[in-house]
PDB file of N, CA and C in Angstrom:
ATOM      1  N   PRO A 145     -65.628 116.267  59.339  1.00 58.00           N
ATOM      2  CA  PRO A 145     -66.410 115.534  58.346  1.00 58.00           C
ATOM      3  C   PRO A 145     -65.754 115.630  56.969  1.00 58.00           C
ATOM      4  N   LEU A 146     -65.922 114.582  56.196  1.00 62.00           N
ATOM      5  CA  LEU A 146     -65.362 114.543  54.843  1.00 62.00           C
ATOM      6  C   LEU A 146     -66.211 115.366  53.896  1.00 62.00           C
ATOM      7  N   ARG A 147     -65.551 116.102  53.040  1.00 71.00           N
ATOM      8  CA  ARG A 147     -66.256 116.871  52.012  1.00 71.00           C
ATOM      9  C   ARG A 147     -66.467 116.004  50.793  1.00 71.00           C
ATOM     10  N   ARG A 148     -67.571 116.228  50.111  1.00 72.00           N
ATOM     11  CA  ARG A 148     -67.832 115.530  48.850  1.00 72.00           C
ATOM     12  C   ARG A 148     -66.899 116.107  47.794  1.00 72.00           C
ATOM     13  N   PRO A 149     -66.173 115.251  47.073  1.00 70.00           N
ATOM     14  CA  PRO A 149     -65.248 115.767  46.054  1.00 70.00           C
ATOM     15  C   PRO A 149     -66.014 116.448  44.922  1.00 70.00           C
ATOM     16  N   SER A 150     -65.436 117.519  44.417  1.00 78.00           N
ATOM     17  CA  SER A 150     -66.083 118.238  43.320  1.00 78.00           C
ATOM     18  C   SER A 150     -65.877 117.480  42.010  1.00 78.00           C
ATOM     19  N   PRO A 151     -66.785 117.663  41.050  1.00 76.00           N
ATOM     20  CA  PRO A 151     -66.595 117.028  39.742  1.00 76.00           C
ATOM     21  C   PRO A 151     -65.278 117.473  39.089  1.00 76.00           C
ATOM     22  N   ASP A 152     -64.917 118.741  39.276  1.00 78.00           N
ATOM     23  CA  ASP A 152     -63.661 119.223  38.698  1.00 78.00           C
ATOM     24  C   ASP A 152     -62.469 118.510  39.326  1.00 78.00           C
ATOM     25  N   GLY A 153     -62.509 118.363  40.644  1.00 79.00           N
ATOM     26  CA  GLY A 153     -61.413 117.676  41.332  1.00 79.00           C
ATOM     27  C   GLY A 153     -61.283 116.232  40.890  1.00 79.00           C
ATOM     28  N   LEU A 154     -62.411 115.537  40.744  1.00 77.00           N
ATOM     29  CA  LEU A 154     -62.376 114.158  40.265  1.00 77.00           C
ATOM     30  C   LEU A 154     -61.850 114.085  38.840  1.00 77.00           C
ATOM     31  N   GLY A 155     -62.292 115.011  38.002  1.00 78.00           N
ATOM     32  CA  GLY A 155     -61.832 115.037  36.616  1.00 78.00           C
ATOM     33  C   GLY A 155     -60.346 115.320  36.515  1.00 78.00           C
ATOM     34  N   ILE A 156     -59.877 116.262  37.317  1.00 80.00           N
ATOM     35  CA  ILE A 156     -58.452 116.588  37.320  1.00 80.00           C
ATOM     36  C   ILE A 156     -57.633 115.400  37.810  1.00 80.00           C
ATOM     37  N   THR A 157     -58.106 114.745  38.871  1.00 81.00           N
ATOM     38  CA  THR A 157     -57.399 113.578  39.399  1.00 81.00           C
ATOM     39  C   THR A 157     -57.337 112.463  38.364  1.00 81.00           C
ATOM     40  N   SER A 158     -58.462 112.206  37.715  1.00 77.00           N
ATOM     41  CA  SER A 158     -58.508 111.170  36.688  1.00 77.00           C
ATOM     42  C   SER A 158     -57.572 111.506  35.529  1.00 77.00           C
ATOM     43  N   SER A 159     -57.595 112.749  35.089  1.00 79.00           N
ATOM     44  CA  SER A 159     -56.725 113.168  33.988  1.00 79.00           C
ATOM     45  C   SER A 159     -55.252 113.077  34.368  1.00 79.00           C
ATOM     46  N   LEU A 160     -54.936 113.470  35.596  1.00 82.00           N
ATOM     47  CA  LEU A 160     -53.549 113.396  36.051  1.00 82.00           C
ATOM     48  C   LEU A 160     -53.077 111.949  36.118  1.00 82.00           C
ATOM     49  N   LEU A 161     -53.907 111.067  36.681  1.00 78.00           N
ATOM     50  CA  LEU A 161     -53.541 109.649  36.722  1.00 78.00           C
ATOM     51  C   LEU A 161     -53.365 109.078  35.315  1.00 78.00           C
ATOM     52  N   CYS A 162     -54.244 109.463  34.411  1.00 74.00           N
ATOM     53  CA  CYS A 162     -54.155 108.989  33.034  1.00 74.00           C
ATOM     54  C   CYS A 162     -52.861 109.488  32.374  1.00 74.00           C
ATOM     55  N   THR A 163     -52.522 110.746  32.609  1.00 78.00           N
ATOM     56  CA  THR A 163     -51.305 111.314  32.027  1.00 78.00           C
ATOM     57  C   THR A 163     -50.063 110.590  32.552  1.00 78.00           C
ATOM     58  N   VAL A 164     -50.016 110.365  33.847  1.00 77.00           N
ATOM     59  CA  VAL A 164     -48.875 109.647  34.428  1.00 77.00           C
ATOM     60  C   VAL A 164     -48.823 108.227  33.875  1.00 77.00           C
ATOM     61  N   HIS A 165     -49.967 107.574  33.803  1.00 69.00           N
ATOM     62  CA  HIS A 165     -50.043 106.206  33.276  1.00 69.00           C
ATOM     63  C   HIS A 165     -49.511 106.151  31.843  1.00 69.00           C
ATOM     64  N   CYS A 166     -49.951 107.089  31.005  1.00 71.00           N
ATOM     65  CA  CYS A 166     -49.535 107.085  29.597  1.00 71.00           C
ATOM     66  C   CYS A 166     -48.067 107.473  29.428  1.00 71.00           C
ATOM     67  N   ALA A 167     -47.544 108.296  30.324  1.00 72.00           N
ATOM     68  CA  ALA A 167     -46.143 108.697  30.231  1.00 72.00           C
ATOM     69  C   ALA A 167     -45.214 107.587  30.727  1.00 72.00           C
ATOM     70  N   VAL A 168     -45.640 106.838  31.715  1.00 69.00           N
ATOM     71  CA  VAL A 168     -44.789 105.823  32.330  1.00 69.00           C
ATOM     72  C   VAL A 168     -44.923 104.475  31.621  1.00 69.00           C
ATOM     73  N   LEU A 169     -46.083 104.183  31.050  1.00 63.00           N
ATOM     74  CA  LEU A 169     -46.330 102.877  30.462  1.00 63.00           C
ATOM     75  C   LEU A 169     -45.282 102.450  29.426  1.00 63.00           C
ATOM     76  N   PRO A 170     -44.845 103.325  28.507  1.00 61.00           N
ATOM     77  CA  PRO A 170     -43.840 102.871  27.535  1.00 61.00           C
ATOM     78  C   PRO A 170     -42.539 102.398  28.187  1.00 61.00           C
ATOM     79  N   ALA A 171     -42.235 102.917  29.355  1.00 64.00           N
ATOM     80  CA  ALA A 171     -41.004 102.499  30.036  1.00 64.00           C
ATOM     81  C   ALA A 171     -41.161 101.146  30.719  1.00 64.00           C
ATOM     82  N   VAL A 172     -42.402 100.748  30.963  1.00 61.00           N
ATOM     83  CA  VAL A 172     -42.623  99.497  31.683  1.00 61.00           C
ATOM     84  C   VAL A 172     -43.485  98.513  30.887  1.00 61.00           C
ATOM     85  N   ILE A 173     -43.454  98.636  29.556  1.00 57.00           N
ATOM     86  CA  ILE A 173     -44.273  97.749  28.724  1.00 57.00           C
ATOM     87  C   ILE A 173     -44.018  96.274  29.033  1.00 57.00           C
ATOM     88  N   PRO A 174     -42.779  95.837  29.245  1.00 56.00           N
ATOM     89  CA  PRO A 174     -42.600  94.418  29.580  1.00 56.00           C
ATOM     90  C   PRO A 174     -43.341  94.015  30.856  1.00 56.00           C
ATOM     91  N   ALA A 175     -43.510  94.936  31.777  1.00 54.00           N
ATOM     92  CA  ALA A 175     -44.211  94.629  33.019  1.00 54.00           C
ATOM     93  C   ALA A 175     -45.721  94.687  32.851  1.00 54.00           C
ATOM     94  N   ALA A 176     -46.193  95.183  31.705  1.00 52.00           N
ATOM     95  CA  ALA A 176     -47.635  95.330  31.491  1.00 52.00           C
ATOM     96  C   ALA A 176     -48.359  93.991  31.511  1.00 52.00           C
ATOM     97  N   ALA A 177     -47.644  92.914  31.284  1.00 55.00           N
ATOM     98  CA  ALA A 177     -48.275  91.595  31.290  1.00 55.00           C
ATOM     99  C   ALA A 177     -48.466  91.059  32.708  1.00 55.00           C
ATOM    100  N   LEU A 178     -47.922  91.756  33.685  1.00 52.00           N
ATOM    101  CA  LEU A 178     -48.073  91.299  35.065  1.00 52.00           C
ATOM    102  C   LEU A 178     -49.519  91.425  35.512  1.00 52.00           C
ATOM    103  N   PRO A 179     -49.994  90.464  36.282  1.00 54.00           N
ATOM    104  CA  PRO A 179     -51.372  90.555  36.778  1.00 54.00           C
ATOM    105  C   PRO A 179     -51.556  91.759  37.681  1.00 54.00           C
ATOM    106  N   GLY A 180     -52.701  92.378  37.594  1.00 53.00           N
ATOM    107  CA  GLY A 180     -53.020  93.510  38.447  1.00 53.00           C
ATOM    108  C   GLY A 180     -52.731  94.852  37.812  1.00 53.00           C
ATOM    109  N   LEU A 181     -51.891  94.910  36.795  1.00 49.00           N
ATOM    110  CA  LEU A 181     -51.567  96.185  36.171  1.00 49.00           C
ATOM    111  C   LEU A 181     -52.694  96.666  35.274  1.00 49.00           C
ATOM    112  N   ALA A 182     -53.477  95.766  34.721  1.00 61.00           N
ATOM    113  CA  ALA A 182     -54.551  96.143  33.810  1.00 61.00           C
ATOM    114  C   ALA A 182     -55.697  96.836  34.532  1.00 61.00           C
ATOM    115  N   GLY A 183     -55.777  96.750  35.826  1.00 70.00           N
ATOM    116  CA  GLY A 183     -56.872  97.353  36.574  1.00 70.00           C
ATOM    117  C   GLY A 183     -56.848  98.870  36.611  1.00 70.00           C
ATOM    118  N   TRP A 184     -55.729  99.487  36.259  1.00 71.00           N
ATOM    119  CA  TRP A 184     -55.637 100.950  36.275  1.00 71.00           C
ATOM    120  C   TRP A 184     -56.681 101.592  35.384  1.00 71.00           C
ATOM    121  N   GLU A 185     -56.922 101.015  34.220  1.00 76.00           N
ATOM    122  CA  GLU A 185     -57.889 101.597  33.305  1.00 76.00           C
ATOM    123  C   GLU A 185     -59.287 101.642  33.931  1.00 76.00           C
ATOM    124  N   TYR A 186     -59.596 100.629  34.730  1.00 80.00           N
ATOM    125  CA  TYR A 186     -60.905 100.605  35.383  1.00 80.00           C
ATOM    126  C   TYR A 186     -60.989 101.655  36.487  1.00 80.00           C
ATOM    127  N   LEU A 187     -59.869 101.945  37.128  1.00 77.00           N
ATOM    128  CA  LEU A 187     -59.838 103.024  38.114  1.00 77.00           C
ATOM    129  C   LEU A 187     -60.161 104.351  37.427  1.00 77.00           C
ATOM    130  N   PHE A 188     -59.557 104.595  36.253  1.00 76.00           N
ATOM    131  CA  PHE A 188     -59.848 105.818  35.507  1.00 76.00           C
ATOM    132  C   PHE A 188     -61.332 105.881  35.153  1.00 76.00           C
ATOM    133  N   LEU A 189     -61.893 104.758  34.759  1.00 83.00           N
ATOM    134  CA  LEU A 189     -63.303 104.707  34.372  1.00 83.00           C
ATOM    135  C   LEU A 189     -64.198 105.035  35.564  1.00 83.00           C
ATOM    136  N   VAL A 190     -63.886 104.489  36.718  1.00 84.00           N
ATOM    137  CA  VAL A 190     -64.688 104.764  37.924  1.00 84.00           C
ATOM    138  C   VAL A 190     -64.579 106.240  38.320  1.00 84.00           C
ATOM    139  N   LEU A 191     -63.360 106.785  38.335  1.00 81.00           N
ATOM    140  CA  LEU A 191     -63.186 108.195  38.675  1.00 81.00           C
ATOM    141  C   LEU A 191     -63.913 109.098  37.679  1.00 81.00           C
ATOM    142  N   SER A 192     -63.817 108.766  36.409  1.00 83.00           N
ATOM    143  CA  SER A 192     -64.505 109.551  35.385  1.00 83.00           C
ATOM    144  C   SER A 192     -66.013 109.459  35.557  1.00 83.00           C
ATOM    145  N   GLY A 193     -66.503 108.269  35.859  1.00 87.00           N
ATOM    146  CA  GLY A 193     -67.938 108.090  36.070  1.00 87.00           C
ATOM    147  C   GLY A 193     -68.448 108.914  37.241  1.00 87.00           C
ATOM    148  N   LEU A 194     -67.684 108.937  38.334  1.00 85.00           N
ATOM    149  CA  LEU A 194     -68.069 109.750  39.487  1.00 85.00           C
ATOM    150  C   LEU A 194     -68.069 111.238  39.143  1.00 85.00           C
ATOM    151  N   ALA A 195     -67.057 111.677  38.405  1.00 84.00           N
ATOM    152  CA  ALA A 195     -66.987 113.083  38.007  1.00 84.00           C
ATOM    153  C   ALA A 195     -68.155 113.454  37.103  1.00 84.00           C
ATOM    154  N   VAL A 196     -68.484 112.598  36.151  1.00 87.00           N
ATOM    155  CA  VAL A 196     -69.600 112.870  35.239  1.00 87.00           C
ATOM    156  C   VAL A 196     -70.914 112.875  36.006  1.00 87.00           C
ATOM    157  N   TRP A 197     -71.088 111.925  36.905  1.00 88.00           N
ATOM    158  CA  TRP A 197     -72.325 111.848  37.668  1.00 88.00           C
ATOM    159  C   TRP A 197     -72.543 113.126  38.478  1.00 88.00           C
ATOM    160  N   GLN A 198     -71.492 113.587  39.167  1.00 86.00           N
ATOM    161  CA  GLN A 198     -71.635 114.807  39.963  1.00 86.00           C
ATOM    162  C   GLN A 198     -71.809 116.040  39.092  1.00 86.00           C
ATOM    163  N   ALA A 199     -71.067 116.115  37.996  1.00 85.00           N
ATOM    164  CA  ALA A 199     -71.195 117.272  37.107  1.00 85.00           C
ATOM    165  C   ALA A 199     -72.567 117.303  36.447  1.00 85.00           C
ATOM    166  N   ALA A 200     -73.069 116.152  36.037  1.00 87.00           N
ATOM    167  CA  ALA A 200     -74.379 116.101  35.383  1.00 87.00           C
ATOM    168  C   ALA A 200     -75.488 116.464  36.365  1.00 87.00           C
ATOM    169  N   ARG A 201     -75.336 116.101  37.613  1.00 87.00           N
ATOM    170  CA  ARG A 201     -76.339 116.462  38.616  1.00 87.00           C
ATOM    171  C   ARG A 201     -76.429 117.967  38.800  1.00 87.00           C
ATOM    172  N   ARG A 202     -75.307 118.640  38.672  1.00 84.00           N
ATOM    173  CA  ARG A 202     -75.266 120.091  38.897  1.00 84.00           C
ATOM    174  C   ARG A 202     -75.545 120.903  37.642  1.00 84.00           C
ATOM    175  N   ALA A 203     -75.421 120.289  36.483  1.00 83.00           N
ATOM    176  CA  ALA A 203     -75.606 121.025  35.224  1.00 83.00           C
ATOM    177  C   ALA A 203     -77.083 121.354  35.027  1.00 83.00           C
ATOM    178  N   ARG A 204     -77.357 122.555  34.599  1.00 88.00           N
ATOM    179  CA  ARG A 204     -78.746 122.971  34.365  1.00 88.00           C
ATOM    180  C   ARG A 204     -79.198 122.642  32.958  1.00 88.00           C
ATOM    181  N   SER A 205     -78.270 122.595  32.044  1.00 89.00           N
ATOM    182  CA  SER A 205     -78.597 122.349  30.636  1.00 89.00           C
ATOM    183  C   SER A 205     -78.746 120.850  30.377  1.00 89.00           C
ATOM    184  N   ARG A 206     -79.862 120.480  29.799  1.00 92.00           N
ATOM    185  CA  ARG A 206     -80.080 119.070  29.460  1.00 92.00           C
ATOM    186  C   ARG A 206     -79.068 118.613  28.404  1.00 92.00           C
ATOM    187  N   GLY A 207     -78.750 119.481  27.462  1.00 91.00           N
ATOM    188  CA  GLY A 207     -77.777 119.153  26.426  1.00 91.00           C
ATOM    189  C   GLY A 207     -76.396 118.894  27.011  1.00 91.00           C
ATOM    190  N   LEU A 208     -76.029 119.674  28.005  1.00 87.00           N
ATOM    191  CA  LEU A 208     -74.735 119.496  28.652  1.00 87.00           C
ATOM    192  C   LEU A 208     -74.689 118.163  29.393  1.00 87.00           C
ATOM    193  N   ARG A 209     -75.765 117.847  30.108  1.00 90.00           N
ATOM    194  CA  ARG A 209     -75.825 116.551  30.799  1.00 90.00           C
ATOM    195  C   ARG A 209     -75.721 115.411  29.798  1.00 90.00           C
ATOM    196  N   LEU A 210     -76.433 115.529  28.696  1.00 93.00           N
ATOM    197  CA  LEU A 210     -76.380 114.502  27.659  1.00 93.00           C
ATOM    198  C   LEU A 210     -74.963 114.372  27.093  1.00 93.00           C
ATOM    199  N   GLY A 211     -74.294 115.503  26.904  1.00 91.00           N
ATOM    200  CA  GLY A 211     -72.915 115.492  26.404  1.00 91.00           C
ATOM    201  C   GLY A 211     -71.957 114.827  27.375  1.00 91.00           C
ATOM    202  N   PHE A 212     -72.124 115.107  28.669  1.00 89.00           N
ATOM    203  CA  PHE A 212     -71.293 114.458  29.684  1.00 89.00           C
ATOM    204  C   PHE A 212     -71.433 112.944  29.595  1.00 89.00           C
ATOM    205  N   TRP A 213     -72.694 112.472  29.589  1.00 93.00           N
ATOM    206  CA  TRP A 213     -72.926 111.019  29.587  1.00 93.00           C
ATOM    207  C   TRP A 213     -72.543 110.372  28.265  1.00 93.00           C
ATOM    208  N   ALA A 214     -72.703 111.097  27.156  1.00 94.00           N
ATOM    209  CA  ALA A 214     -72.295 110.548  25.860  1.00 94.00           C
ATOM    210  C   ALA A 214     -70.773 110.361  25.817  1.00 94.00           C
ATOM    211  N   GLY A 215     -70.037 111.353  26.298  1.00 90.00           N
ATOM    212  CA  GLY A 215     -68.580 111.247  26.333  1.00 90.00           C
ATOM    213  C   GLY A 215     -68.124 110.118  27.241  1.00 90.00           C
ATOM    214  N   PHE A 216     -68.750 110.010  28.396  1.00 90.00           N
ATOM    215  CA  PHE A 216     -68.410 108.920  29.310  1.00 90.00           C
ATOM    216  C   PHE A 216     -68.754 107.575  28.694  1.00 90.00           C
ATOM    217  N   GLY A 217     -69.885 107.500  27.993  1.00 93.00           N
ATOM    218  CA  GLY A 217     -70.280 106.249  27.338  1.00 93.00           C
ATOM    219  C   GLY A 217     -69.264 105.816  26.289  1.00 93.00           C
ATOM    220  N   LEU A 218     -68.739 106.772  25.533  1.00 90.00           N
ATOM    221  CA  LEU A 218     -67.717 106.451  24.531  1.00 90.00           C
ATOM    222  C   LEU A 218     -66.429 105.959  25.191  1.00 90.00           C
ATOM    223  N   LEU A 219     -66.033 106.623  26.273  1.00 85.00           N
ATOM    224  CA  LEU A 219     -64.844 106.192  27.009  1.00 85.00           C
ATOM    225  C   LEU A 219     -65.033 104.778  27.557  1.00 85.00           C
ATOM    226  N   ALA A 220     -66.182 104.539  28.176  1.00 88.00           N
ATOM    227  CA  ALA A 220     -66.457 103.223  28.756  1.00 88.00           C
ATOM    228  C   ALA A 220     -66.505 102.149  27.677  1.00 88.00           C
ATOM    229  N   ALA A 221     -67.155 102.450  26.552  1.00 89.00           N
ATOM    230  CA  ALA A 221     -67.245 101.462  25.469  1.00 89.00           C
ATOM    231  C   ALA A 221     -65.863 101.136  24.920  1.00 89.00           C
ATOM    232  N   ALA A 222     -65.033 102.156  24.718  1.00 82.00           N
ATOM    233  CA  ALA A 222     -63.680 101.920  24.199  1.00 82.00           C
ATOM    234  C   ALA A 222     -62.871 101.057  25.162  1.00 82.00           C
ATOM    235  N   LEU A 223     -62.984 101.342  26.452  1.00 80.00           N
ATOM    236  CA  LEU A 223     -62.228 100.577  27.436  1.00 80.00           C
ATOM    237  C   LEU A 223     -62.732  99.145  27.539  1.00 80.00           C
ATOM    238  N   LEU A 224     -64.031  98.979  27.622  1.00 82.00           N
ATOM    239  CA  LEU A 224     -64.592  97.643  27.833  1.00 82.00           C
ATOM    240  C   LEU A 224     -64.551  96.770  26.583  1.00 82.00           C
ATOM    241  N   LEU A 225     -64.583  97.386  25.404  1.00 83.00           N
ATOM    242  CA  LEU A 225     -64.586  96.618  24.165  1.00 83.00           C
ATOM    243  C   LEU A 225     -63.187  96.429  23.576  1.00 83.00           C
ATOM    244  N   GLU A 226     -62.194  97.082  24.148  1.00 77.00           N
ATOM    245  CA  GLU A 226     -60.832  97.016  23.608  1.00 77.00           C
ATOM    246  C   GLU A 226     -60.344  95.587  23.366  1.00 77.00           C
ATOM    247  N   PRO A 227     -60.548  94.661  24.294  1.00 75.00           N
ATOM    248  CA  PRO A 227     -60.030  93.301  24.055  1.00 75.00           C
ATOM    249  C   PRO A 227     -60.720  92.587  22.891  1.00 75.00           C
ATOM    250  N   TYR A 228     -61.887  93.043  22.497  1.00 80.00           N
ATOM    251  CA  TYR A 228     -62.679  92.331  21.495  1.00 80.00           C
ATOM    252  C   TYR A 228     -62.671  92.962  20.109  1.00 80.00           C
ATOM    253  N   VAL A 229     -62.146  94.185  19.996  1.00 77.00           N
ATOM    254  CA  VAL A 229     -62.178  94.899  18.727  1.00 77.00           C
ATOM    255  C   VAL A 229     -60.752  95.063  18.198  1.00 77.00           C
ATOM    256  N   GLU A 230     -60.513  94.561  17.000  1.00 74.00           N
ATOM    257  CA  GLU A 230     -59.197  94.674  16.365  1.00 74.00           C
ATOM    258  C   GLU A 230     -58.919  96.146  16.049  1.00 74.00           C
ATOM    259  N   GLY A 231     -57.732  96.594  16.314  1.00 68.00           N
ATOM    260  CA  GLY A 231     -57.333  97.958  15.993  1.00 68.00           C
ATOM    261  C   GLY A 231     -57.408  98.913  17.178  1.00 68.00           C
ATOM    262  N   LEU A 232     -58.000  98.514  18.296  1.00 56.00           N
ATOM    263  CA  LEU A 232     -58.061  99.380  19.471  1.00 56.00           C
ATOM    264  C   LEU A 232     -56.857  99.178  20.389  1.00 56.00           C
ATOM    265  N   HIS A 233     -55.993  98.274  20.077  1.00 56.00           N
ATOM    266  CA  HIS A 233     -54.863  97.978  20.973  1.00 56.00           C
ATOM    267  C   HIS A 233     -53.801  99.000  20.782  1.00 56.00           C
TER     268      HIS A 233
END
């Protein structure tokens, strides 16, 4: 049977993918205009959302849960609003 991934494992995976993405992107900036490459950011958002959801479910502190969701909300807003806000590019 498959084990449910831990929030730490999801967070580490998301962070690792983000680090690789940010390290490699400058080398392939001309390819960034290719269709399908922009979807990576949404993968990070989904992985982060899953990690926050699982971590918040296990957290006993209401303040900690609120902090998890507030941080995720800021990440999601920055990602989703980037095309519409000058200076986020």
